[in-house]
Coordinates of N, CA and C in Angstrom, one line a residue:
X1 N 9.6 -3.1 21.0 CA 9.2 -3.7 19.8 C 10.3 -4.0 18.9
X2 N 10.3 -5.0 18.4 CA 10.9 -5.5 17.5 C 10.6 -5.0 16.2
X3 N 11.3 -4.8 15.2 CA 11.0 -4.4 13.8 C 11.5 -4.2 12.9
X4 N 11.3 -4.9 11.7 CA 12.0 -4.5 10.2 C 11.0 -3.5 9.5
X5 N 11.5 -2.5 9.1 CA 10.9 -1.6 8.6 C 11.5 -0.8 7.3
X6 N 10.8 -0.2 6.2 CA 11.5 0.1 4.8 C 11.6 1.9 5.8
X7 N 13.3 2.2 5.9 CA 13.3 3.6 6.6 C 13.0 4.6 6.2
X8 N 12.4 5.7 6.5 CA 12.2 7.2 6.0 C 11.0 6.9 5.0
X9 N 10.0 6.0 5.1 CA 8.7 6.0 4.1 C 8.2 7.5 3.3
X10 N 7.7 7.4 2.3 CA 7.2 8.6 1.9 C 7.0 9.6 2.9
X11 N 7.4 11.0 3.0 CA 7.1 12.1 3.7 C 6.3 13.3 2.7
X12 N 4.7 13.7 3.3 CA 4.7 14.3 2.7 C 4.6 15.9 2.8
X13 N 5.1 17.0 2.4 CA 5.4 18.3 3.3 C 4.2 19.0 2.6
X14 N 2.6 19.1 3.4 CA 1.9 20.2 3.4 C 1.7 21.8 4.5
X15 N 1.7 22.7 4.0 CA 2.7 24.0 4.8 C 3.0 23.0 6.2
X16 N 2.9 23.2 7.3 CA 3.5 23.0 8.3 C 3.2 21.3 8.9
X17 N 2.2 20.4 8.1 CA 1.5 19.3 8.2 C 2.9 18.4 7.4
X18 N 2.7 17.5 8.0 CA 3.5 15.9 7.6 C 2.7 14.9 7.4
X19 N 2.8 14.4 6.2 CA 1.5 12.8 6.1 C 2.5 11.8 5.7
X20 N 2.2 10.6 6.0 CA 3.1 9.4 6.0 C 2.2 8.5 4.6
X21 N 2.9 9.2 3.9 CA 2.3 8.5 2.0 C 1.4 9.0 2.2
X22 N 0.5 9.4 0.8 CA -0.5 9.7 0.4 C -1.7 9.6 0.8
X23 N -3.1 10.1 0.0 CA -4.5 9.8 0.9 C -5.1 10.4 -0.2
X24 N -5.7 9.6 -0.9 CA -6.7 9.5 -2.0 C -7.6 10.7 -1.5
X25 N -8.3 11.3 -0.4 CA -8.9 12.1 -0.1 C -9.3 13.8 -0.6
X26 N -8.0 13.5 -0.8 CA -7.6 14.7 -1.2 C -7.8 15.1 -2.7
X27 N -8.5 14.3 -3.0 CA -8.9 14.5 -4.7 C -10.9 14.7 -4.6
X28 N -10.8 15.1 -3.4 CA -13.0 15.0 -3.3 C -13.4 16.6 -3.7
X29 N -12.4 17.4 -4.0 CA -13.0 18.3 -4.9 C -12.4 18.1 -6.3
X30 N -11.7 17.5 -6.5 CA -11.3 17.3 -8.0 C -12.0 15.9 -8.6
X31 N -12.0 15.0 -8.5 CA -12.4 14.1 -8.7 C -12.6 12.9 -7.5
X32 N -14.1 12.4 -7.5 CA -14.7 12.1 -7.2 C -14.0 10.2 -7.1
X33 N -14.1 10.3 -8.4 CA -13.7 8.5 -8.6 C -12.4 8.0 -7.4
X34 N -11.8 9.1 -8.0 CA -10.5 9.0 -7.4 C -10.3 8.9 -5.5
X35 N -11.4 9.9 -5.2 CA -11.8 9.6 -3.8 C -12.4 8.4 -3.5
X36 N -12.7 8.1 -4.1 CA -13.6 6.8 -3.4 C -12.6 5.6 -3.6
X37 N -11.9 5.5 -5.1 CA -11.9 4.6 -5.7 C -10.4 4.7 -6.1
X38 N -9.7 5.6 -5.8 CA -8.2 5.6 -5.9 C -7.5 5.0 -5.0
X39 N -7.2 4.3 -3.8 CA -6.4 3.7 -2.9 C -5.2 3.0 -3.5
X40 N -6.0 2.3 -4.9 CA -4.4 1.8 -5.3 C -3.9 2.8 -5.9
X41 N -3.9 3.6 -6.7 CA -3.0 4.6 -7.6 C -2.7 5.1 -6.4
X42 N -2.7 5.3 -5.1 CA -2.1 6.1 -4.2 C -0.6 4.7 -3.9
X43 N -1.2 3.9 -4.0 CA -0.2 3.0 -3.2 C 0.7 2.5 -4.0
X44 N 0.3 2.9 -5.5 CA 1.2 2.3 -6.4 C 2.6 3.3 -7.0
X45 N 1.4 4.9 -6.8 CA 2.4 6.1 -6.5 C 3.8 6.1 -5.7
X46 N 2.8 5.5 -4.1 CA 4.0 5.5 -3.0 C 4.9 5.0 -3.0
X47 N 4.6 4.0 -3.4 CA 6.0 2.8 -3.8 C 6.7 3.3 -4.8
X48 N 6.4 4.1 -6.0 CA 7.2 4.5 -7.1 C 8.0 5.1 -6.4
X49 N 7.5 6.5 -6.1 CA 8.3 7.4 -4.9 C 9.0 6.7 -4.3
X50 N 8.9 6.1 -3.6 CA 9.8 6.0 -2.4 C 11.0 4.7 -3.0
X51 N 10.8 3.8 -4.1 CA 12.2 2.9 -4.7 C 12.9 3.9 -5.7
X52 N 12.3 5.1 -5.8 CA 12.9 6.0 -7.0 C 13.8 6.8 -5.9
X53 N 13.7 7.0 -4.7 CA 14.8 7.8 -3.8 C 14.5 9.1 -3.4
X54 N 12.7 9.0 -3.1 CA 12.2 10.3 -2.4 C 12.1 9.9 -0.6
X55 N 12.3 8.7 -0.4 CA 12.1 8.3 1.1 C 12.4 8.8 1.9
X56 N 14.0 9.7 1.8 CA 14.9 10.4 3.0 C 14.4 11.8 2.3
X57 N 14.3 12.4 1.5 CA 14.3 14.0 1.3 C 12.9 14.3 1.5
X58 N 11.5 13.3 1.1 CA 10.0 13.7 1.0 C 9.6 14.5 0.1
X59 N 8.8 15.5 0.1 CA 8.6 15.7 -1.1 C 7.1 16.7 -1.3
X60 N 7.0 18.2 -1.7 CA 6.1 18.9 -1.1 C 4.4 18.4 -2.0
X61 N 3.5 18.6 -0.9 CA 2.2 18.2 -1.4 C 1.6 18.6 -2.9
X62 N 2.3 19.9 -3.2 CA 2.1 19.8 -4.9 C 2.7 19.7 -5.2
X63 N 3.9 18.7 -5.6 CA 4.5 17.9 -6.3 C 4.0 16.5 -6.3
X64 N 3.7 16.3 -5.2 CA 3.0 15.0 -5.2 C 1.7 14.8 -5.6
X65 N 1.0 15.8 -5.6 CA -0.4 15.4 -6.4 C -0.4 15.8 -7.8
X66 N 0.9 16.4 -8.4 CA 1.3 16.3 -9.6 C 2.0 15.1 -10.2
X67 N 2.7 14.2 -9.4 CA 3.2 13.4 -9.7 C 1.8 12.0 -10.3
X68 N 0.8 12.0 -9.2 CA -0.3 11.3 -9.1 C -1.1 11.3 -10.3
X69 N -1.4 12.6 -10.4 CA -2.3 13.0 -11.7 C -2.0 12.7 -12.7
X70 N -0.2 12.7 -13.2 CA 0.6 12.3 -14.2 C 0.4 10.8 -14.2
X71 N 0.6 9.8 -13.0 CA 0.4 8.7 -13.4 C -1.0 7.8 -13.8
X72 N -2.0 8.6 -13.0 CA -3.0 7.9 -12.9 C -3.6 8.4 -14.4
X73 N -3.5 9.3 -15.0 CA -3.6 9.6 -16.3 C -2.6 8.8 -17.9
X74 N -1.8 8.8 -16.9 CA -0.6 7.6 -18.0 C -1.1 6.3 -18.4
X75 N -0.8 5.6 -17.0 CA -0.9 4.6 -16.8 C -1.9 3.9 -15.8
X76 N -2.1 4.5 -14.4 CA -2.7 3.3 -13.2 C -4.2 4.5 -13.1
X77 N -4.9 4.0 -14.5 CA -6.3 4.5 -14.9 C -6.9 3.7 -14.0
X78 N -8.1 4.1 -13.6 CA -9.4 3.5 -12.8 C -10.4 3.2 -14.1
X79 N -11.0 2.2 -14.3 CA -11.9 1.5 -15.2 C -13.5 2.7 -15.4
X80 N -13.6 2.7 -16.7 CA -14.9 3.3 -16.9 C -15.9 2.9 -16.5
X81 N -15.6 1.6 -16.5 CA -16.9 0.8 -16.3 C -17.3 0.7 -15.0
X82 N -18.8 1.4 -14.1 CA -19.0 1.4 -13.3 C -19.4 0.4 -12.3
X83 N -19.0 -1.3 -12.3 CA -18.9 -1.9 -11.9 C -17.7 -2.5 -12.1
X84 N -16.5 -2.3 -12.8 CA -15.4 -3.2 -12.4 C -14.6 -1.5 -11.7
X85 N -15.1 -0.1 -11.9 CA -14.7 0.8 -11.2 C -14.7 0.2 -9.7
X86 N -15.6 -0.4 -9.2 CA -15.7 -0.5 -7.6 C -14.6 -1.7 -7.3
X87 N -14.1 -2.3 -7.9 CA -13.5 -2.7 -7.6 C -11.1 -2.2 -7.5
X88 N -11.7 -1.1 -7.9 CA -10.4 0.2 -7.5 C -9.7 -0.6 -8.9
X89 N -8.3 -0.1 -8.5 CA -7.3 -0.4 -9.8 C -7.0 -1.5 -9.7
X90 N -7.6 -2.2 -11.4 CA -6.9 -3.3 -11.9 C -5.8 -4.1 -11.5
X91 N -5.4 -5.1 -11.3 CA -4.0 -5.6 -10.8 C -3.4 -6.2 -12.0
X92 N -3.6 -6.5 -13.3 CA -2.9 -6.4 -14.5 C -2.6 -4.9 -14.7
X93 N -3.2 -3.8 -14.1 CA -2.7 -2.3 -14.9 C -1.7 -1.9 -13.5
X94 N -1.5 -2.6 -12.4 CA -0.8 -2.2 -11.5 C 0.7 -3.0 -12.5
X95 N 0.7 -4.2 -12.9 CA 1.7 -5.4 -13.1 C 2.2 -4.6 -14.3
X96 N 1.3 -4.0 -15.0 CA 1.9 -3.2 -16.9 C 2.6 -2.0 -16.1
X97 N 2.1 -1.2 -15.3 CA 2.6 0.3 -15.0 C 3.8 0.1 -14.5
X98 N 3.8 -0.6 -13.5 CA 5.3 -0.6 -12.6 C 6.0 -1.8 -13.4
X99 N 5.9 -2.2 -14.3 CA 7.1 -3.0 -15.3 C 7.4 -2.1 -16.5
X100 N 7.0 -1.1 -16.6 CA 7.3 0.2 -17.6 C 8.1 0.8 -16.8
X101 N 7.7 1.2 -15.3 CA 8.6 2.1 -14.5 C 9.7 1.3 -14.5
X102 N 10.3 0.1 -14.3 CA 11.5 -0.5 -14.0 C 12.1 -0.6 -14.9
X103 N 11.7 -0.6 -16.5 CA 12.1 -0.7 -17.6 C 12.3 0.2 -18.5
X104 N 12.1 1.4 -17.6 CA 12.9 2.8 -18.0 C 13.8 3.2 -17.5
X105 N 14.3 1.9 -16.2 CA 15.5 2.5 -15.9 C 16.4 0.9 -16.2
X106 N 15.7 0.5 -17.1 CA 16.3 -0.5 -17.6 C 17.1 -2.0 -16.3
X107 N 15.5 -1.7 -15.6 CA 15.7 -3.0 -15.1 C 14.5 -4.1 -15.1
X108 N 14.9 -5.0 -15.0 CA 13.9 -6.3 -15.7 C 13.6 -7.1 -14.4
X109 N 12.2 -6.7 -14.0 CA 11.7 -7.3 -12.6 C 10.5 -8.1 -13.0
X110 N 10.4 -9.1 -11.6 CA 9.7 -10.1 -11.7 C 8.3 -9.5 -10.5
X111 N 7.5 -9.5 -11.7 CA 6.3 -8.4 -10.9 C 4.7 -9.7 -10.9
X112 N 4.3 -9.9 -9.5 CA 3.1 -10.7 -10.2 C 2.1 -10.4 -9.1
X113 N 0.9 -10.3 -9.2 CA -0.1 -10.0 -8.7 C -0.7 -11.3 -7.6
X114 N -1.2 -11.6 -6.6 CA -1.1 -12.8 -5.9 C -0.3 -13.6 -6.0
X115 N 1.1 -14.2 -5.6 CA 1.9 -14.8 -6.3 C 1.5 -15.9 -5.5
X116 N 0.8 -16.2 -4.7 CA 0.8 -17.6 -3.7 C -0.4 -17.2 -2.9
X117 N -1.4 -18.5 -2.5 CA -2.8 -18.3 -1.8 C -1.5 -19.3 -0.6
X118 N -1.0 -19.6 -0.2 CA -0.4 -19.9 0.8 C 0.3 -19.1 2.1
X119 N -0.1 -19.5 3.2 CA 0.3 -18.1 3.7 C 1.5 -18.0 4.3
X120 N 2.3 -18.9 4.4 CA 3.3 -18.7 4.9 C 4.2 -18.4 3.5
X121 N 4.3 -19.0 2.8 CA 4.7 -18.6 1.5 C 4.5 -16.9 1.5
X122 N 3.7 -16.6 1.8 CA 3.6 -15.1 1.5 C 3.8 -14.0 1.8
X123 N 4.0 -14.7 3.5 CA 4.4 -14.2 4.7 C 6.0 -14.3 4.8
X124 N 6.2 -14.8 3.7 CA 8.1 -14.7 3.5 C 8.2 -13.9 2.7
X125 N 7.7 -13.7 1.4 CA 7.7 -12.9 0.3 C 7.5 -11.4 1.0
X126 N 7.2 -11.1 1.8 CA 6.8 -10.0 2.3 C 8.0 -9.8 3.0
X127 N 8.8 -10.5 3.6 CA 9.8 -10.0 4.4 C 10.5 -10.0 3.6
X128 N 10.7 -10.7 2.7 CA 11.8 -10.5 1.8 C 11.6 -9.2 1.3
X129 N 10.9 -8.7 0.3 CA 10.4 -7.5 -0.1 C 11.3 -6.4 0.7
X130 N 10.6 -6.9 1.9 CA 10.8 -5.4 3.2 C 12.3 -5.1 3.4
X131 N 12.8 -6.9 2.8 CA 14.7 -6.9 3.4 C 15.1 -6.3 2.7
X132 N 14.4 -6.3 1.5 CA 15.3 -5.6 0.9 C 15.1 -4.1 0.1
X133 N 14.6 -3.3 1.2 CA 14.1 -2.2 1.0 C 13.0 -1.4 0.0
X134 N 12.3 -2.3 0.0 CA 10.8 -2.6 -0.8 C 9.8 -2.1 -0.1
X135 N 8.8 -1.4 0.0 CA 7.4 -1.6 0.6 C 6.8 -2.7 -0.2
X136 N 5.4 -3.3 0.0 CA 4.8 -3.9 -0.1 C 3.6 -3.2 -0.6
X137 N 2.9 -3.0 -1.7 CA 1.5 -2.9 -2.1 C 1.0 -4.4 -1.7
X138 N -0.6 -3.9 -0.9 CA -1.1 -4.8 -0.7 C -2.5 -4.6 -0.4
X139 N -3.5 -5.6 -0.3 CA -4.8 -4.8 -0.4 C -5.6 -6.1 0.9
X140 N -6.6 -5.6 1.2 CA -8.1 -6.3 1.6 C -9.2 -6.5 1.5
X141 N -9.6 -7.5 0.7 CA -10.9 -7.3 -0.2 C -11.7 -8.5 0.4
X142 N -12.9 -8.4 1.0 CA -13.7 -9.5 1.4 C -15.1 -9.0 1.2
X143 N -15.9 -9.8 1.1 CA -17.0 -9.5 0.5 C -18.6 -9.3 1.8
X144 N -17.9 -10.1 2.8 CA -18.7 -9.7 3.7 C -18.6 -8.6 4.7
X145 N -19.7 -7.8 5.4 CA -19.5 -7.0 5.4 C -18.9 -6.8 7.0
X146 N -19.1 -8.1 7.3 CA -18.7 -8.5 9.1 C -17.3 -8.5 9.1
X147 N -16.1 -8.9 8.0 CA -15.1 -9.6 7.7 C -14.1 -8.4 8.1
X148 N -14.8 -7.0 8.8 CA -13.6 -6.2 8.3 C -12.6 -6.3 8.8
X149 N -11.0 -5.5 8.5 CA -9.9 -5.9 9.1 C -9.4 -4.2 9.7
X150 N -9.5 -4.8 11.6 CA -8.9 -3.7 12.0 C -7.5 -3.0 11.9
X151 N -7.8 -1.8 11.7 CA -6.8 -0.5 11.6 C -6.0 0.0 13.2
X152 N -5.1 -0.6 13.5 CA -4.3 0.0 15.3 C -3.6 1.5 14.7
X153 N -3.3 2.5 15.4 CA -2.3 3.3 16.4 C -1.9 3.2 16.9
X154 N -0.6 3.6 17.4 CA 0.5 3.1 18.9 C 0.3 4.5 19.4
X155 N 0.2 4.1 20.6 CA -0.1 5.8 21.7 C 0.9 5.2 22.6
X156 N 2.2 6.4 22.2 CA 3.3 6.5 22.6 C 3.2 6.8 24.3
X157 N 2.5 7.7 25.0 CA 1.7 8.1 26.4 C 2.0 6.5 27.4
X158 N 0.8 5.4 26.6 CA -0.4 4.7 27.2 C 0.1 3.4 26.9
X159 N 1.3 3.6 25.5 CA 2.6 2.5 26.0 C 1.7 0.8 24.9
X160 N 0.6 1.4 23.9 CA -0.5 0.5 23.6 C -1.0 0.7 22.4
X161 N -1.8 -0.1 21.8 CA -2.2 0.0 20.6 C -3.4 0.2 20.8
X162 N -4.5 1.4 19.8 CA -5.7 1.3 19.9 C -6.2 1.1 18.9
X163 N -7.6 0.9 18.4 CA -8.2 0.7 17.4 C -8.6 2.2 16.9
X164 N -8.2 2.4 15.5 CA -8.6 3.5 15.3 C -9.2 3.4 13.9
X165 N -9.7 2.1 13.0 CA -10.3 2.4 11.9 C -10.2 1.0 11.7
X166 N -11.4 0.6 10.5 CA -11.3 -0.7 9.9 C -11.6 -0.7 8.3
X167 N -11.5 -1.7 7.6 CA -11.2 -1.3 6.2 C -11.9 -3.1 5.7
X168 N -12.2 -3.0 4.5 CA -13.2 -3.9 4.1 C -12.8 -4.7 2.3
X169 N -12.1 -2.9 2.0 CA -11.9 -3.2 0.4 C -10.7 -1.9 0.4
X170 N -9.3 -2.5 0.4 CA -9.0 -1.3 0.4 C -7.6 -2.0 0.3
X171 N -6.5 -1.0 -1.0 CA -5.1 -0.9 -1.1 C -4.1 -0.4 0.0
X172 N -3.2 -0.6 0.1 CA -2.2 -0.2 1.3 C -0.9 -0.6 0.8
X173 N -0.1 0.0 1.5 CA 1.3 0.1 1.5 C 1.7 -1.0 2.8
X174 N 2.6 -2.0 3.0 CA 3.3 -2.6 4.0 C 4.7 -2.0 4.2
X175 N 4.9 -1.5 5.7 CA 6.0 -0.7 5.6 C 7.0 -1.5 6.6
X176 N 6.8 -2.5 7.0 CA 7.4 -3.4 8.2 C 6.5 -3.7 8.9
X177 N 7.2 -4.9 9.7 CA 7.0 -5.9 10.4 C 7.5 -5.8 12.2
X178 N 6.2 -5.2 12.8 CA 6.9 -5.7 14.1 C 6.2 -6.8 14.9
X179 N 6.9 -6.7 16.2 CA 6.0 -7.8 17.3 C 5.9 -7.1 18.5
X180 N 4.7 -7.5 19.2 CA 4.4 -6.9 20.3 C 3.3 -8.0 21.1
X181 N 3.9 -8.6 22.1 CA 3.2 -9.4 23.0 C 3.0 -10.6 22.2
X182 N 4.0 -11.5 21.3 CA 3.9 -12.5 20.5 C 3.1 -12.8 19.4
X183 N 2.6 -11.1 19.2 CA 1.7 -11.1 18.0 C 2.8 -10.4 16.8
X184 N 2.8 -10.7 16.0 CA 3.4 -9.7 14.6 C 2.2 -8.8 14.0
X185 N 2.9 -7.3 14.0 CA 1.9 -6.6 13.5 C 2.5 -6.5 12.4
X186 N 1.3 -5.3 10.8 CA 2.1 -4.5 10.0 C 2.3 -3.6 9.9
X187 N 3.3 -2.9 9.4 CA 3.2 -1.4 9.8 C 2.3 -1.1 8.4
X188 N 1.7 -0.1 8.4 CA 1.1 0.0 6.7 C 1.0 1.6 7.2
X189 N 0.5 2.3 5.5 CA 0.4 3.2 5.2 C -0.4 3.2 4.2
X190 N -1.7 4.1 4.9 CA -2.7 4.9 4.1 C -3.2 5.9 4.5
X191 N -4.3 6.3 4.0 CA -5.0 7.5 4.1 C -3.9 8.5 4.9
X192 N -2.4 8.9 4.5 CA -1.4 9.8 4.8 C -0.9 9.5 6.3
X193 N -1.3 8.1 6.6 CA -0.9 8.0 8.6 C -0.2 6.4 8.4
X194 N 0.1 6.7 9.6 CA 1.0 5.1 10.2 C -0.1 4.6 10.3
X195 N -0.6 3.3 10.4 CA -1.2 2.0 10.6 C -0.5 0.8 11.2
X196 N -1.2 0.2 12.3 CA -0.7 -1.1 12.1 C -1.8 -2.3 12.1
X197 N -1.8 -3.6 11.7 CA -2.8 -4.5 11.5 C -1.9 -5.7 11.9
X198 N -2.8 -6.3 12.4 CA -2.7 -8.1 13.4 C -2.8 -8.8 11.6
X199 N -1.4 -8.9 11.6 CA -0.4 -10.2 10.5 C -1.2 -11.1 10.4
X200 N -2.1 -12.0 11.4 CA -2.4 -13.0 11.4 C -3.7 -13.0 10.7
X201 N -4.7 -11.3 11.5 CA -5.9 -11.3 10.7 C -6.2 -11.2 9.2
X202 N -5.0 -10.4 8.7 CA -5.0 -10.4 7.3 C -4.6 -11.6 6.8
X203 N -4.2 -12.3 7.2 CA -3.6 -13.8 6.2 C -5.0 -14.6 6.7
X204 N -5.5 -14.3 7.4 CA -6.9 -15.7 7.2 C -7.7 -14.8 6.7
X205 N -7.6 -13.9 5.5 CA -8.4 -14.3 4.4 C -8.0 -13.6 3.4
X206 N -6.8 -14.3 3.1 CA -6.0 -14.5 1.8 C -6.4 -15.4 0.8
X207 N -6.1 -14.3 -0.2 CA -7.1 -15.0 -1.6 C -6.5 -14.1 -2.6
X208 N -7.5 -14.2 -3.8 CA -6.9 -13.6 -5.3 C -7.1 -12.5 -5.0
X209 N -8.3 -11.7 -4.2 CA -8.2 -10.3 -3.5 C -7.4 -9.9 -2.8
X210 N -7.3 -10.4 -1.7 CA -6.6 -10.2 0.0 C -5.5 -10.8 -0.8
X211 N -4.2 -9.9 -1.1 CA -2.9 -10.3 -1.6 C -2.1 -9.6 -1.7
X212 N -0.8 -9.5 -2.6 CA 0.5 -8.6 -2.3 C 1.0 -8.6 -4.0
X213 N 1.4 -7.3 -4.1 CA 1.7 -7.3 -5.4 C 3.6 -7.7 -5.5
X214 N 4.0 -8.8 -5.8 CA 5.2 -9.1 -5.3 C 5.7 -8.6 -6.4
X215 N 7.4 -8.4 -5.8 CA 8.1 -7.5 -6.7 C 10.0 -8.1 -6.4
X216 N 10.1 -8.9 -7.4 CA 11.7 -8.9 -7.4 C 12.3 -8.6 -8.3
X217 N 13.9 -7.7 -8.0 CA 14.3 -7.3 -9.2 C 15.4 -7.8 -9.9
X218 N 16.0 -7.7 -11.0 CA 16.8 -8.0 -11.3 C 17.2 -7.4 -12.5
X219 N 18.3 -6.6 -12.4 CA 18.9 -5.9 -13.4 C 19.1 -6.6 -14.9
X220 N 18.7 -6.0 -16.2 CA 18.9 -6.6 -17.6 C 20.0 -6.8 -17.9
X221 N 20.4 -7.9 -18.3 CA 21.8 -8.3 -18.9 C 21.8 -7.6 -20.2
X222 N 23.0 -7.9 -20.1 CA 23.5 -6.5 -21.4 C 24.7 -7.7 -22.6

């Protein structure tokens, strides 16, 4: 396999368990909302972590659900309102949060929520990202219920990818780009596991939902 990949992605250390970024799940005895309806504050978390310089060291599971609770209480709030609630976290409160986080370390980034319904356009923006040691927040939102977008595994054994979950409405991390039998996959991160998803299926149905929170930086002149 071929691959560009952001290295040492979030690690998360529960006693003798490793999870690969976060998992909203883990909040179904504390809160409820947050289980169902947290995917982006997880993904928006991961990416804080991991450009702030927890990638290579990781980082133990109660710190990290302390770190979570701090933000999603700050800043990357889930909506009161029980119908724009279902639609998870805001993408103007993802574009306000992480331009406060860059701007406390006094850097001035160019942050925009679907920046292009084109897909190659966006399918560059994403490598770029990746080049330059970025993850990618990114989501899939379709409204039908046929539309969903498969979740692979690689089974290191059997040398192959299997299907192991599908997703309908849901935030994610992009962690690299491989290829395997002239397909490009993604590598993603959720629910605390490696993923990968067929590049192709997620870009036919790209829209103001199905999109990438793009992120370039550039330091404030002084």
């Amino acid at each position: 396999m071929t691959t560009i990949r952001n290295k040492n992605f979030i690690k998360i250390v529960k006693h003798n368990d490793f999870y690969y970024g976060g998992n909203q799940s883990w909040w179904k005895n504390e809160n409820q909302t947050m289980k169902e309806f947290g995917c982006g504050v997880i993904a928006m978390c991961d990416y804080e972590l991991y450009v702030g310089g927890l990638g290579k060291s990781g980082i133990a599971y109660e710190d990290y659900i302390d770190y979570v609770n701090k933000r999603r209480n700050q800043v990357y709030k889930l909506s009161d309102n029980r119908n724009l609630r279902k639609l998870g976290l805001l993408p103007t409160i993802m574009e306000k949060g992480l331009d406060e986080f860059y701007n406390a370390n006094n850097i001035n980034p160019t942050i925009s929520w679907a920046p292009t319904l084109r897909k190659n356009r966006v399918k560059k923006l994403i490598y770029n990202m990746l080049s330059n040691n970025m993850p990618v927040v990114a989501s899939y939102y379709v409204f039908n219920k046929k539309n969903k977008l498969d979740l692979y595994t690689y089974d290191d054994v059997e040398n192959e990818f299997k299907k192991a979950d599908d997703i309908r409405r849901h935030y994610f991390n992009i962690v690299g780009i491989t290829k395997r039998d002239n397909q490009e996959l993604l590598i993603v991160s959720t629910w605390g596991r490696k993923y990968y998803i067929l590049f192709q299926q997620w870009l036919e149905k790209l829209s103001l939902f199905s999109n990438i929170l793009y992120v370039e930086l550039e330091k404030e002149k002084i």
